[in-house]
Coordinates of C-alpha atoms in Angstrom, one line a residue:
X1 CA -44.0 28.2 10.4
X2 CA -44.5 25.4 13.1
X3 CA -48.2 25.2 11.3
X4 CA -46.4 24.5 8.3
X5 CA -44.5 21.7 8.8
X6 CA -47.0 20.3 10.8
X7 CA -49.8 20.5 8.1
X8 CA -52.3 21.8 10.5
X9 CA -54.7 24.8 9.2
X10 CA -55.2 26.8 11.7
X11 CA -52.2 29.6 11.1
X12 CA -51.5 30.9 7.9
X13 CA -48.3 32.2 6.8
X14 CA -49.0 34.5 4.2
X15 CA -48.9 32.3 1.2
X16 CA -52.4 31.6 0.8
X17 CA -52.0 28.0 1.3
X18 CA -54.2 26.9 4.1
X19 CA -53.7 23.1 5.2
X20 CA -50.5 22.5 2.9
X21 CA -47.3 20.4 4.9
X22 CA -43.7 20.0 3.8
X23 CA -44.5 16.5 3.1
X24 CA -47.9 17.2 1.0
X25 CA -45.6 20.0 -1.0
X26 CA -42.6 17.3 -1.6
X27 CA -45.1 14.6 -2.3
X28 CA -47.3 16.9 -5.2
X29 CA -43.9 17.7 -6.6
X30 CA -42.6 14.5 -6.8
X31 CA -45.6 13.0 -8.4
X32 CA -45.5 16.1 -11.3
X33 CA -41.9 15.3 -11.3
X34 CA -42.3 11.5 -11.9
X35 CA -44.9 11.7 -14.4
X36 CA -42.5 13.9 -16.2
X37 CA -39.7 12.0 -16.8
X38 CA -41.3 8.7 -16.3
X39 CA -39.4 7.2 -13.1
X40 CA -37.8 9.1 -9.8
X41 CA -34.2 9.3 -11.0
X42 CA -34.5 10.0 -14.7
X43 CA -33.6 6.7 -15.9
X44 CA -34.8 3.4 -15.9
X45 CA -33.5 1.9 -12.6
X46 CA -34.6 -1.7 -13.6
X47 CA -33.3 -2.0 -17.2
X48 CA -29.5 -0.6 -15.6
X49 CA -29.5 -3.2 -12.9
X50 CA -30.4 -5.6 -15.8
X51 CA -27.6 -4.1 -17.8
X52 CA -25.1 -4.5 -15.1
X53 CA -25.8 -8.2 -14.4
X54 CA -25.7 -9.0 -17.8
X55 CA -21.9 -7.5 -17.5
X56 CA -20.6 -9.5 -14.5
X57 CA -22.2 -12.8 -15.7
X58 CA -20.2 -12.6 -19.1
X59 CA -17.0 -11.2 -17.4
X60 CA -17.4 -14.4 -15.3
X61 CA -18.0 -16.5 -17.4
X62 CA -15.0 -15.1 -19.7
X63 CA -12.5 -15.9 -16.7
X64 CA -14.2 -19.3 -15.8
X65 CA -13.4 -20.4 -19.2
X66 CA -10.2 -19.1 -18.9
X67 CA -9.1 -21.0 -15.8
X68 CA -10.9 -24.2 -17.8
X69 CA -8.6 -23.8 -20.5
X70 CA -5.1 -23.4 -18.5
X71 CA -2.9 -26.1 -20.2
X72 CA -1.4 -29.2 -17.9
X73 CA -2.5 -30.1 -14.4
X74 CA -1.4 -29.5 -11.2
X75 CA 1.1 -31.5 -10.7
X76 CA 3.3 -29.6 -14.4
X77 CA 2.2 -26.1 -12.3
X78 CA 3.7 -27.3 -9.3
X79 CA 6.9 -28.9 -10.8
X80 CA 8.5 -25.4 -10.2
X81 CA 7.8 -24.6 -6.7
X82 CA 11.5 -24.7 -4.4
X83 CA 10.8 -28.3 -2.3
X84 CA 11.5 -27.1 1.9
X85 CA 14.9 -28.8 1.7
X86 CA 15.8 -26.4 -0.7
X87 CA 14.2 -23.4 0.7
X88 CA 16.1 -24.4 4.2
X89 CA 19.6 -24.3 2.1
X90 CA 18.7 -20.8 0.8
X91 CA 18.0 -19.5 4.2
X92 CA 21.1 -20.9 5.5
X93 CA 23.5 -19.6 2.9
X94 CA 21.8 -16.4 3.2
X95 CA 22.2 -15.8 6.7
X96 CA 26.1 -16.9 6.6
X97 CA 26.9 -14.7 3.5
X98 CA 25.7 -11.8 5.8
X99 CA 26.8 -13.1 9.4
X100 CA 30.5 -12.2 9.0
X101 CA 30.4 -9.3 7.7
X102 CA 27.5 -8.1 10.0
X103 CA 30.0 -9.8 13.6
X104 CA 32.6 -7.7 12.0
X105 CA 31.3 -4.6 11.7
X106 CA 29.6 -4.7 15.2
X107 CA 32.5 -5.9 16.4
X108 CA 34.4 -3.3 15.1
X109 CA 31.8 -0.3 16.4
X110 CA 31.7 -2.1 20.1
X111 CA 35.6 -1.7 19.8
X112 CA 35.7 1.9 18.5
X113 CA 33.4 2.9 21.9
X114 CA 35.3 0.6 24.5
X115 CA 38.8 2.1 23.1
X116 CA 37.6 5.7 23.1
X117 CA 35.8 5.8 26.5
X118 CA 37.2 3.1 28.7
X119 CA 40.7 2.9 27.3
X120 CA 41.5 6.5 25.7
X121 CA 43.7 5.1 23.3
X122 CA 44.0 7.4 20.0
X123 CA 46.0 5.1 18.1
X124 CA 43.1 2.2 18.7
X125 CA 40.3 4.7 17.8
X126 CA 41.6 5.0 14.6
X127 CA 42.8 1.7 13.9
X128 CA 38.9 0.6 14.7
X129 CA 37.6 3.8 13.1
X130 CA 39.6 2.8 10.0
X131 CA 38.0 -1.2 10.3
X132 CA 34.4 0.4 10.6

């Protein structure tokens, strides 16, 4: 088998073929298999990388024109944008539309655990409890 793959002559296997290699077998059948069909892979490799070029040129050029032909300038597509004064007011009524409510309720869970397990009060669990 070693004789074989090596291409040396000297053994043979039982075939009949005296001198023949893998790679002398895979090269005689890819040359019968190429004059076949005319190329290695059955298609013409150069005419589909063609094909496929011609396709992302004109999809590029098709968005190039596109973003050519956006109406106004920059300054009418940046009349919109929030300036930072204004952003800086959002953040701020945001965080204090949310800050009492969030003090309260930790408040109320901090008093729930310190009247339950320092003070054993029942009637303050609840009362707590019911804030929660």
């Amino acid at each position: 088998m070693q004789a074989w793959f090596s291409g040396s002559s000297s053994v043979d296997d039982g075939q009949g073929k005296e001198g023949s290699s893998l790679l002398a077998d895979w090269n005689s059948y890819a040359a019968s298999r190429e004059s076949e069909d005319g190329s290695a892979f059955g298609f013409d490799l150069e005419s589909a990388m063609r094909s496929a070029n011609d396709t992302v040129s004109g999809t590029f050029n098709v968005v190039s024109k596109g973003v050519r032909d956006i109406p106004g300038n920059f300054q009418s597509a940046t009349s919109s944008v929030p300036s930072g004064k204004a952003l800086l007011y959002f953040g701020l009524f945001l965080a204090s539309g949310r800050l009492p409510f969030t003090l309260g309720f930790i408040g109320s869970m901090v008093g729930t655990i310190y009247v339950s397990m320092v003070l054993h009060s029942y009637i303050l669990s609840v009362l707590f409890s019911v804030l929660q």
